[in-house]
Coordinates of C-alpha atoms in Angstrom, one line a residue:
M1 CA 0.0 0.0 0.0
I2 CA 1.2 3.5 -0.7
Y3 CA 1.2 5.9 2.2
D4 CA 1.4 9.7 2.3
I5 CA 4.6 9.8 4.4
P6 CA 5.2 13.6 4.0
T7 CA 1.7 14.4 5.3
L8 CA 2.0 12.0 8.2
T9 CA 5.4 13.5 9.0
S10 CA 4.1 17.0 9.0
E11 CA 1.3 15.9 11.4
A12 CA 3.8 14.2 13.7
I13 CA 6.1 17.2 13.8
G14 CA 3.2 19.5 14.7
L15 CA 2.1 17.3 17.5
L16 CA 5.7 16.9 18.8
K17 CA 6.1 20.7 18.9
S18 CA 2.9 20.9 21.0
L19 CA 4.1 18.2 23.4
I20 CA 7.5 19.7 23.9
A21 CA 5.9 23.0 24.9
I22 CA 4.0 21.2 27.7
P23 CA 6.4 20.2 30.6
S24 CA 5.9 16.5 31.3
L25 CA 8.4 15.5 33.9
S26 CA 8.0 12.0 35.4
R27 CA 4.9 11.9 37.7
D28 CA 3.8 15.3 36.4
E29 CA 2.5 14.4 33.0
E30 CA -1.2 15.3 33.4
K31 CA -1.3 18.2 31.0
A32 CA 0.6 16.4 28.3
A33 CA -1.6 13.3 28.7
D34 CA -4.7 15.6 28.5
Y35 CA -3.4 17.2 25.3
L36 CA -2.5 13.8 23.7
Q37 CA -5.9 12.3 24.7
N38 CA -7.8 15.2 23.2
Y39 CA -5.7 15.0 20.0
I40 CA -6.5 11.3 19.6
E41 CA -10.2 11.8 20.2
M42 CA -10.2 14.6 17.6
Q43 CA -9.2 12.0 15.1
G44 CA -12.5 10.2 15.9
M45 CA -11.0 7.5 18.1
A46 CA -12.1 6.4 21.6
T47 CA -9.5 6.5 24.3
G48 CA -8.8 4.9 27.6
R49 CA -7.1 6.6 30.5
K50 CA -5.6 5.6 33.8
G51 CA -3.6 8.2 35.7
N52 CA -1.5 9.8 33.1
N53 CA -1.5 6.8 30.7
V54 CA -3.5 7.2 27.5
W55 CA -4.4 4.3 25.2
C56 CA -6.5 3.6 22.1
L57 CA -7.8 0.3 20.6
S58 CA -8.1 -0.1 16.9
P59 CA -11.7 -0.1 15.6
M60 CA -13.5 -3.5 15.1
F61 CA -11.2 -5.0 17.8
D62 CA -11.5 -8.8 17.5
L63 CA -10.3 -11.0 20.4
K64 CA -9.9 -13.9 17.9
K65 CA -7.0 -12.0 16.4
P66 CA -3.6 -11.5 18.1
T67 CA -2.9 -8.1 19.4
L68 CA 0.1 -5.8 18.7
L69 CA 0.9 -3.0 21.2
L70 CA 2.6 0.2 20.0
N71 CA 4.0 1.9 23.0
S72 CA 6.2 4.8 24.0
H73 CA 6.4 7.2 26.9
I74 CA 5.4 10.9 27.4
D75 CA 7.4 11.7 30.5
T76 CA 10.9 13.3 30.4
V77 CA 13.7 13.7 32.8
K78 CA 14.4 17.1 34.3
P79 CA 16.4 19.5 32.1
V80 CA 20.1 19.0 32.8
N81 CA 22.6 21.8 33.2
G82 CA 24.0 23.3 30.0
W83 CA 20.9 24.0 28.0
R84 CA 21.5 27.0 25.8
K85 CA 17.9 26.9 24.4
D86 CA 14.6 26.9 26.3
P87 CA 14.0 23.2 26.8
F88 CA 10.2 23.8 26.6
K89 CA 10.3 25.9 23.5
P90 CA 10.3 23.8 20.4
T91 CA 12.8 25.2 18.0
L92 CA 13.0 23.9 14.4
E93 CA 16.1 25.1 12.6
S94 CA 16.8 25.2 8.9
N95 CA 19.0 22.1 9.1
G96 CA 16.0 20.0 10.1
K97 CA 16.9 19.8 13.8
L98 CA 13.9 20.1 16.2
Y99 CA 15.2 21.1 19.7
G100 CA 13.3 20.5 22.9
L101 CA 13.2 18.4 26.0
G102 CA 11.9 14.9 25.2
S103 CA 12.2 15.5 21.4
N104 CA 14.5 12.5 21.1
D105 CA 13.6 10.5 24.2
A106 CA 10.9 9.7 23.4
G107 CA 8.7 12.3 21.8
A108 CA 9.7 11.3 18.3
S109 CA 8.6 7.8 19.0
V110 CA 5.3 8.9 20.6
V111 CA 4.2 10.9 17.6
S112 CA 5.6 8.5 14.9
L113 CA 3.9 5.5 16.4
L114 CA 0.7 7.4 16.8
Q115 CA 0.6 8.3 13.1
V116 CA 1.4 4.7 12.2
F117 CA -1.4 3.5 14.5
L118 CA -4.0 5.9 13.0
T119 CA -2.9 4.9 9.5
L120 CA -3.0 1.2 10.0
C121 CA -6.4 1.5 11.7
R122 CA -7.7 2.4 8.3
T123 CA -6.4 -0.8 6.8
T124 CA -7.2 -4.5 7.3
Q125 CA -4.5 -6.5 9.1
A126 CA -4.3 -9.9 10.6
Y127 CA -3.9 -8.4 14.1
N128 CA -5.5 -5.9 16.4
L129 CA -3.6 -2.7 17.4
I130 CA -3.3 -0.9 20.7
Y131 CA -1.6 2.4 21.0
L132 CA -0.4 3.3 24.5
A133 CA 1.4 6.5 25.6
S134 CA 2.6 5.7 29.0
C135 CA 3.9 7.8 31.9
E136 CA 6.6 7.4 34.6
E137 CA 8.9 5.4 32.3
E138 CA 12.0 7.5 33.3
V139 CA 11.5 6.6 36.9
S140 CA 10.2 3.0 36.4
G141 CA 7.2 4.2 38.4
K142 CA 4.4 1.9 39.4
G143 CA 1.8 4.4 38.1
G144 CA 3.1 3.8 34.5
I145 CA 2.7 1.0 32.1
E146 CA 2.7 -1.6 34.9
C147 CA -0.7 -0.5 36.2
V148 CA -2.2 -0.2 32.7
L149 CA -1.4 -3.6 31.2
P150 CA -4.0 -5.4 33.4
E151 CA -6.7 -3.1 31.9
L152 CA -5.9 -4.0 28.3
P153 CA -6.9 -7.1 26.2
P154 CA -4.2 -9.8 26.0
I155 CA -1.2 -8.7 24.0
Q156 CA 1.0 -11.0 21.9
F157 CA 3.7 -8.6 20.9
A158 CA 4.9 -5.0 21.4
I159 CA 6.9 -2.4 19.5
V160 CA 8.5 -0.1 22.1
G161 CA 9.5 3.3 20.8
E162 CA 12.8 4.4 22.1
P163 CA 15.7 6.1 20.3
T164 CA 17.6 3.2 18.6
E165 CA 18.2 4.8 15.1
M166 CA 15.4 2.5 13.9
Q167 CA 17.6 -0.6 14.6
P168 CA 15.7 -3.4 16.3
A169 CA 16.8 -4.1 19.9
I170 CA 15.9 -7.7 20.4
A171 CA 17.3 -7.8 24.0
E172 CA 17.6 -5.4 26.8
K173 CA 19.4 -5.5 30.1
G174 CA 17.4 -5.5 33.3
L175 CA 18.2 -3.6 36.5
M176 CA 18.6 -4.5 40.1
V177 CA 19.9 -2.2 42.8
L178 CA 21.3 -3.7 46.0
D179 CA 21.8 -1.9 49.3
V180 CA 24.6 -3.8 51.1
T181 CA 25.6 -3.4 54.7
A182 CA 28.6 -4.8 56.6
T183 CA 28.4 -4.7 60.4
G184 CA 31.4 -4.6 62.7
K185 CA 32.0 -3.2 66.2
S186 CA 33.0 0.4 67.1
G187 CA 36.0 1.2 69.2
H188 CA 38.7 3.7 69.9
A189 CA 40.8 4.3 66.8
A190 CA 44.0 5.0 68.7
R191 CA 43.9 1.7 70.5
N192 CA 42.8 -0.2 67.4
E193 CA 39.8 -1.5 69.2
G194 CA 36.6 -2.9 67.7
D195 CA 35.9 -4.7 64.5
N196 CA 36.3 -2.4 61.4
A197 CA 33.3 -2.9 59.1
I198 CA 35.3 -1.4 56.2
Y199 CA 37.7 -4.3 56.2
K200 CA 34.8 -6.6 55.2
V201 CA 34.4 -4.7 52.0
L202 CA 37.8 -3.2 51.2
D203 CA 37.5 -3.8 47.5
D204 CA 34.2 -1.8 47.2
M205 CA 33.2 1.8 47.4
V206 CA 32.0 2.5 50.8
N207 CA 30.2 4.9 53.2
A208 CA 31.3 4.3 56.8
G209 CA 31.9 5.6 60.2
T210 CA 30.7 8.5 62.3
Q211 CA 33.9 10.4 62.9
H212 CA 37.6 10.1 62.2
N213 CA 38.7 8.8 65.6
V214 CA 36.1 6.0 65.9
I215 CA 36.4 2.6 64.3
P216 CA 33.5 2.3 62.0
D217 CA 30.9 -0.3 63.1
R218 CA 28.8 0.0 60.0
C219 CA 29.7 0.1 56.3
T220 CA 27.3 0.5 53.5
F221 CA 27.5 0.6 49.7
V222 CA 25.2 0.4 46.7
V223 CA 25.5 -2.0 43.8
D224 CA 23.9 -1.4 40.4
I225 CA 23.4 -4.7 38.6
R226 CA 22.5 -4.9 34.9
S227 CA 21.1 -8.4 34.2
N228 CA 20.7 -10.2 30.9
E229 CA 18.3 -12.9 29.8
C230 CA 20.4 -15.7 31.2
Y231 CA 19.3 -15.0 34.8
S232 CA 16.4 -13.4 36.5
N233 CA 17.0 -10.7 39.1
Q234 CA 15.9 -13.1 41.8
E235 CA 18.4 -15.8 40.6
L236 CA 21.2 -13.3 40.5
F237 CA 20.4 -12.1 44.0
D238 CA 20.3 -15.6 45.3
E239 CA 23.7 -16.3 43.8
I240 CA 25.2 -13.1 45.2
Q241 CA 24.0 -14.1 48.6
K242 CA 26.0 -17.3 48.5
H243 CA 29.3 -15.4 48.1
I244 CA 29.1 -12.4 50.5
T245 CA 29.0 -12.1 54.3
C246 CA 27.4 -8.7 54.2
E247 CA 23.6 -8.2 54.4
A248 CA 22.2 -7.4 51.0
K249 CA 18.7 -6.0 50.3
A250 CA 17.3 -5.6 46.8
R251 CA 15.2 -2.5 46.2
S252 CA 13.2 -4.4 43.6
F253 CA 13.2 -7.5 41.4
R254 CA 10.6 -6.1 39.0
L255 CA 12.9 -4.6 36.3
S256 CA 13.8 -7.7 34.4
S257 CA 15.9 -8.2 31.3
S258 CA 13.9 -9.0 28.1
H259 CA 14.6 -10.6 24.8
V260 CA 12.7 -11.9 21.7
A261 CA 13.9 -14.8 19.6
P262 CA 15.7 -13.8 16.4
E263 CA 13.3 -16.2 14.5
H264 CA 10.2 -14.1 15.5
P265 CA 8.4 -13.0 12.3
V266 CA 8.7 -9.3 13.3
V267 CA 12.4 -9.6 13.8
Q268 CA 12.8 -11.5 10.6
K269 CA 10.9 -8.8 8.7
A270 CA 13.2 -6.1 10.2
I271 CA 16.2 -8.1 9.1
A272 CA 14.7 -8.3 5.6
M273 CA 14.5 -4.5 5.7
K274 CA 18.3 -4.5 6.3
R275 CA 17.9 -3.6 9.9
T276 CA 20.5 -5.0 12.3
P277 CA 19.3 -6.6 15.6
F278 CA 21.3 -5.7 18.7
G279 CA 21.2 -5.9 22.5
S280 CA 20.4 -2.7 24.3
P281 CA 22.2 -1.7 27.5
T282 CA 19.5 0.9 28.4
L283 CA 16.3 0.2 30.4
S284 CA 12.8 0.8 29.1
D285 CA 9.2 -0.2 29.8
Q286 CA 10.1 -3.5 28.1
A287 CA 11.3 -4.6 31.5
L288 CA 7.7 -4.6 32.7
M289 CA 6.1 -6.4 29.7
P290 CA 5.3 -10.1 30.3
F291 CA 5.2 -10.7 26.5
P292 CA 7.7 -10.5 23.6
S293 CA 8.7 -7.0 22.5
L294 CA 11.0 -5.2 20.2
K295 CA 12.6 -1.8 21.0
M296 CA 12.9 0.3 17.9
G297 CA 12.5 4.1 17.3
P298 CA 13.9 7.3 15.8
G299 CA 16.7 9.2 17.3
K300 CA 20.0 8.3 19.0
S301 CA 20.3 7.0 22.5
A302 CA 23.4 9.2 23.1
R303 CA 21.2 12.3 22.8
S304 CA 18.9 11.3 25.6
H305 CA 19.1 13.2 28.9
T306 CA 21.5 15.7 27.4
A307 CA 21.4 19.5 27.0
D308 CA 19.9 20.9 23.8
E309 CA 18.3 17.5 23.0
F310 CA 17.0 17.3 19.4
I311 CA 15.6 15.1 16.7
F312 CA 15.9 15.4 13.0
V313 CA 12.7 15.8 11.0
K314 CA 14.2 13.3 8.6
E315 CA 14.5 10.7 11.3
I316 CA 10.8 11.0 12.1
E317 CA 9.9 10.7 8.4
E318 CA 12.1 7.6 8.0
A319 CA 10.7 6.1 11.2
I320 CA 7.1 6.4 10.0
G321 CA 7.9 4.8 6.7
M322 CA 9.9 2.0 8.3
Y323 CA 7.2 1.3 10.9
L324 CA 4.6 1.0 8.2
E325 CA 6.7 -1.2 6.1
L326 CA 7.6 -3.4 9.1
L327 CA 4.0 -3.8 10.2
E328 CA 2.2 -4.0 6.9
G329 CA 1.0 -7.6 6.6
V330 CA 3.4 -9.0 9.3
K331 CA 2.4 -12.0 11.4
I332 CA 2.8 -11.8 15.1

């Protein structure tokens, strides 16, 4: 099918400019969610809403068909130091760069996937579509995608929009943070009394002691663990426990690694489009999806969370075309 990519791109850029102008820091996305929900409804589509998450099901939704989720997030991090431009003023320059907070991560994916969703809803496919603009992704908040998925019909596969230069990430590292404490016994430093807790963790970065002339009786440190698909976070924690004498507490086990088989039809179609599968080191809402997913979107990960964040208009145009080519007629 032939699609009007320039018109879809123009519509996406207009929407992205509007979203950039609405601050949507994590856990404060209400105005952006309101705007996006109203935009979707102005297209004649019914929406669902929970908190600051907005979703839409394709017309004639048929539970006999498998369901494909198109997801990206509307929240942003706080502007870092070093911005020379107003982060909430969308600025499109003659070289095709659109500046603004969240333009790259992940506004470009939000608007590209929405135009793809609206376009495919006018076609007949062998699958249902759900579009979901989620919140709290940057903080892995429980008010984000995790609370929405139980409200939706069963999902067989997801495309997660994040800046990957439109290369398909078929695996993503998980995250587990450990708070570790070693306990000793305080005593006078001059007489070398007590049991120095630091000695128990000499090879690690530590935070210990109460003052310079007292032997530290407590030593703490934090470990950031990036897991892969070979082990669950619980399995890693259990293994770590076997090899340390300190007390370790995991803040959460919920941010799991994810992967999809290279043989999956969506992955195979991406490869046929000369896309290169890779493993992503960065975390996304994939970690909270109990079904196969592929992370793929316009922009570069290196631009995320940086001053003067931007996206190229050409990247959005290419993304819309590639998404449509990828999803047209694909089996999930």
